[in-house]
Amino acid sequence: MNVTFPWGALAIAGACLCWGIDNNLTRKISANDALQIACIKGLVAGFVNLGIALSLGYKLPALSVGLSAASIGLLGYGVSLVLFVISLRHIGTARTGAYFSIAPFAGVICSFVLLHEQPNTMFWIATGLMMIGVWLHLSEHHVHLHHHEELQHQHRHIHDEHHNHEHAFDWDGSEPHTHSHQHVPLNHSHPHFPDLHHQHKH
């Protein structure tokens, strides 16, 4: 019996680990401009991948092919990443990752419609499990007494129970707005997600 080491499976597991680390690190800066974060990450990733390809001997594609790839990247990666960062800000890492992980099913549906491929039994089992996971996230009602530590940061916000602060400048009353603001210590209970303002222990 010839047993080989599953390098492919190990590479996939490593990529998932890196994706999880990246998501958690990105969440820590998600209060900043989502478009700027997406641009920086996209440029860094693009130049790194381009450098790897050129070092392996690959050549630059024709201009028309390059523009087509850039257009697909803008919509499929750029816009998606901006929405991803905004989701990290509002619903936390785990839920954002869970919701975005169903994206491949859009490609699967296209393969059914355009290529007339037929799903097998394992596909339907995986689909069912994925839908159960998404439903559990959507139906969760998370509420308990929790404590907000003192915090100062800057992000786009409206004045609510978490943003009940004074302004050190002339404010015309417009909302939402962006400025550096202080959160005072606060204890209260209400339904919440592990968002930008709810990163407490349980």
Short mmCIF file of C-alpha atoms in Angstrom, two decimals:
data_model
loop_
_atom_site.label_atom_id
_atom_site.label_comp_id
_atom_site.label_asym_id
_atom_site.label_seq_id
_atom_site.Cartn_x
_atom_site.Cartn_y
_atom_site.Cartn_z
CA MET A 1 0.00 0.00 0.00
CA ASN A 2 1.49 3.28 -1.14
CA VAL A 3 0.71 6.10 1.32
CA THR A 4 1.64 9.67 0.37
CA PHE A 5 1.61 12.74 2.55
CA PRO A 6 -1.50 14.89 1.83
CA TRP A 7 0.34 18.06 0.86
CA GLY A 8 -2.72 19.43 -0.93
CA ALA A 9 -4.96 19.08 2.12
CA LEU A 10 -2.23 20.60 4.31
CA ALA A 11 -1.93 23.57 1.94
CA ILE A 12 -5.71 24.14 2.06
CA ALA A 13 -5.70 23.95 5.88
CA GLY A 14 -2.79 26.41 5.97
CA ALA A 15 -4.61 28.82 3.67
CA CYS A 16 -7.70 28.66 5.90
CA LEU A 17 -5.55 29.32 8.97
CA CYS A 18 -3.98 32.36 7.30
CA TRP A 19 -7.42 33.60 6.23
CA GLY A 20 -8.66 33.33 9.83
CA ILE A 21 -5.63 35.21 11.18
CA ASP A 22 -6.06 37.89 8.50
CA ASN A 23 -9.76 38.29 9.36
CA ASN A 24 -9.07 38.77 13.07
CA LEU A 25 -6.27 41.27 12.43
CA THR A 26 -8.43 43.18 9.95
CA ARG A 27 -11.25 43.37 12.49
CA LYS A 28 -8.95 45.29 14.84
CA ILE A 29 -8.60 48.09 12.25
CA SER A 30 -12.13 47.85 10.80
CA ALA A 31 -13.12 51.16 12.43
CA ASN A 32 -11.00 52.91 9.80
CA ASP A 33 -12.02 53.67 6.24
CA ALA A 34 -13.05 50.38 4.63
CA LEU A 35 -12.17 51.58 1.11
CA GLN A 36 -8.66 52.59 2.20
CA ILE A 37 -8.12 49.23 3.94
CA ALA A 38 -9.28 47.35 0.83
CA CYS A 39 -7.00 49.43 -1.42
CA ILE A 40 -3.94 48.83 0.74
CA LYS A 41 -4.57 45.10 1.09
CA GLY A 42 -5.32 44.74 -2.60
CA LEU A 43 -2.20 46.60 -3.71
CA VAL A 44 0.07 44.67 -1.35
CA ALA A 45 -1.42 41.31 -2.32
CA GLY A 46 -1.36 42.19 -6.00
CA PHE A 47 2.31 43.23 -6.07
CA VAL A 48 3.35 40.22 -3.97
CA ASN A 49 1.54 37.78 -6.27
CA LEU A 50 2.85 39.57 -9.34
CA GLY A 51 6.39 39.37 -7.98
CA ILE A 52 6.01 35.64 -7.30
CA ALA A 53 4.69 35.02 -10.81
CA LEU A 54 7.48 36.99 -12.47
CA SER A 55 10.13 35.25 -10.34
CA LEU A 56 8.79 31.89 -11.54
CA GLY A 57 9.25 32.94 -15.15
CA TYR A 58 5.71 33.94 -16.09
CA LYS A 59 5.22 36.87 -18.46
CA LEU A 60 2.82 39.79 -18.20
CA PRO A 61 -0.42 39.19 -20.14
CA ALA A 62 -1.64 41.23 -23.06
CA LEU A 63 -3.14 44.62 -22.15
CA SER A 64 -6.70 43.49 -22.97
CA VAL A 65 -6.32 40.41 -20.75
CA GLY A 66 -4.82 42.50 -17.97
CA LEU A 67 -7.65 45.03 -18.08
CA SER A 68 -10.23 42.22 -18.04
CA ALA A 69 -8.53 40.63 -15.02
CA ALA A 70 -8.38 44.02 -13.27
CA SER A 71 -12.10 44.60 -13.87
CA ILE A 72 -12.97 41.20 -12.47
CA GLY A 73 -10.69 41.83 -9.50
CA LEU A 74 -12.28 45.21 -8.83
CA LEU A 75 -15.76 43.72 -8.60
CA GLY A 76 -15.00 40.24 -7.31
CA TYR A 77 -12.31 41.17 -4.80
CA GLY A 78 -12.23 44.94 -4.29
CA VAL A 79 -15.92 45.62 -3.70
CA SER A 80 -16.23 42.34 -1.80
CA LEU A 81 -13.36 43.28 0.52
CA VAL A 82 -14.86 46.69 1.30
CA LEU A 83 -18.14 45.01 2.27
CA PHE A 84 -16.18 42.40 4.23
CA VAL A 85 -14.44 45.08 6.33
CA ILE A 86 -17.76 46.82 7.01
CA SER A 87 -19.22 43.49 8.10
CA LEU A 88 -16.28 42.90 10.46
CA ARG A 89 -17.04 46.27 12.02
CA HIS A 90 -20.72 45.54 12.62
CA ILE A 91 -21.13 41.78 13.20
CA GLY A 92 -17.67 40.49 14.14
CA THR A 93 -15.21 38.02 12.64
CA ALA A 94 -17.03 34.71 13.07
CA ARG A 95 -20.34 35.80 11.55
CA THR A 96 -18.67 37.67 8.71
CA GLY A 97 -16.56 34.63 7.86
CA ALA A 98 -19.59 32.36 8.01
CA TYR A 99 -21.70 34.55 5.72
CA PHE A 100 -18.92 35.12 3.21
CA SER A 101 -18.06 31.41 3.14
CA ILE A 102 -21.32 30.69 1.28
CA ALA A 103 -20.08 32.77 -1.68
CA PRO A 104 -18.83 29.68 -3.60
CA PHE A 105 -22.42 28.51 -3.85
CA ALA A 106 -23.07 31.43 -6.22
CA GLY A 107 -20.46 29.94 -8.55
CA VAL A 108 -22.01 26.52 -8.13
CA ILE A 109 -25.43 27.86 -9.16
CA CYS A 110 -23.83 29.42 -12.24
CA SER A 111 -22.27 26.06 -13.12
CA PHE A 112 -25.71 24.45 -12.92
CA VAL A 113 -27.34 27.07 -15.10
CA LEU A 114 -24.56 27.75 -17.63
CA LEU A 115 -22.67 24.45 -17.76
CA HIS A 116 -25.58 22.15 -16.91
CA GLU A 117 -23.56 20.32 -14.27
CA GLN A 118 -25.45 17.98 -11.96
CA PRO A 119 -24.99 18.04 -8.16
CA ASN A 120 -24.26 14.78 -6.35
CA THR A 121 -25.35 13.59 -2.93
CA MET A 122 -22.34 15.08 -1.10
CA PHE A 123 -23.15 18.50 -2.56
CA TRP A 124 -26.66 18.45 -1.11
CA ILE A 125 -25.34 17.29 2.27
CA ALA A 126 -22.78 20.14 2.30
CA THR A 127 -25.44 22.64 1.22
CA GLY A 128 -27.74 21.53 4.01
CA LEU A 129 -25.03 21.84 6.64
CA MET A 130 -24.04 25.28 5.34
CA MET A 131 -27.64 26.51 5.44
CA ILE A 132 -28.05 25.20 9.00
CA GLY A 133 -24.95 27.13 10.07
CA VAL A 134 -26.17 30.36 8.49
CA TRP A 135 -29.62 29.91 10.04
CA LEU A 136 -28.08 29.42 13.50
CA HIS A 137 -26.22 32.71 13.10
CA LEU A 138 -29.28 34.59 11.84
CA SER A 139 -31.59 33.24 14.55
CA GLU A 140 -29.25 33.78 17.50
CA HIS A 141 -30.48 36.24 20.12
CA HIS A 142 -27.47 37.32 22.16
CA VAL A 143 -28.31 39.53 25.16
CA HIS A 144 -26.76 39.81 28.63
CA LEU A 145 -25.37 42.36 31.07
CA HIS A 146 -21.97 43.47 29.80
CA HIS A 147 -19.34 46.08 30.58
CA HIS A 148 -17.83 48.63 28.19
CA GLU A 149 -14.28 49.71 29.04
CA GLU A 150 -13.20 53.31 28.54
CA LEU A 151 -12.21 53.72 24.91
CA GLN A 152 -11.20 56.45 22.51
CA HIS A 153 -11.31 55.88 18.77
CA GLN A 154 -12.58 57.32 15.51
CA HIS A 155 -15.18 55.96 13.13
CA ARG A 156 -18.41 56.90 11.38
CA HIS A 157 -21.28 56.88 13.92
CA ILE A 158 -24.60 58.30 15.05
CA HIS A 159 -25.49 59.34 18.58
CA ASP A 160 -27.00 56.32 20.33
CA GLU A 161 -26.59 54.61 23.69
CA HIS A 162 -22.95 53.85 22.84
CA HIS A 163 -22.20 57.33 21.51
CA ASN A 164 -23.55 59.75 24.07
CA HIS A 165 -20.67 62.23 24.03
CA GLU A 166 -20.10 65.96 23.79
CA HIS A 167 -18.27 67.62 20.91
CA ALA A 168 -15.19 69.77 21.25
CA PHE A 169 -16.09 71.55 18.00
CA ASP A 170 -19.08 73.29 16.48
CA TRP A 171 -21.46 70.53 15.41
CA ASP A 172 -24.31 71.25 13.02
CA GLY A 173 -26.30 68.20 14.16
CA SER A 174 -25.68 66.17 11.00
CA GLU A 175 -25.47 62.38 11.37
CA PRO A 176 -23.74 60.09 10.74
CA HIS A 177 -20.42 61.83 11.19
CA THR A 178 -16.80 60.96 11.89
CA HIS A 179 -14.48 62.31 14.58
CA SER A 180 -12.36 61.11 17.47
CA HIS A 181 -14.61 60.46 20.46
CA GLN A 182 -14.44 59.07 23.97
CA HIS A 183 -16.45 56.16 25.34
CA VAL A 184 -16.93 56.26 29.10
CA PRO A 185 -17.23 53.02 31.13
CA LEU A 186 -20.76 51.66 30.83
CA ASN A 187 -22.73 48.68 32.13
CA HIS A 188 -25.96 47.75 30.36
CA SER A 189 -27.86 44.91 28.73
CA HIS A 190 -29.26 44.76 25.20
CA PRO A 191 -29.15 42.49 22.12
CA HIS A 192 -25.73 42.80 20.47
CA PHE A 193 -23.19 41.24 18.13
CA PRO A 194 -19.42 40.99 18.72
CA ASP A 195 -18.97 44.23 16.79
CA LEU A 196 -16.59 47.15 17.16
CA HIS A 197 -18.03 48.08 20.57
CA HIS A 198 -18.73 44.60 21.95
CA GLN A 199 -15.48 42.69 22.25
CA HIS A 200 -15.91 41.70 25.88
CA LYS A 201 -15.35 38.33 27.55
CA HIS A 202 -18.22 36.19 28.77
#
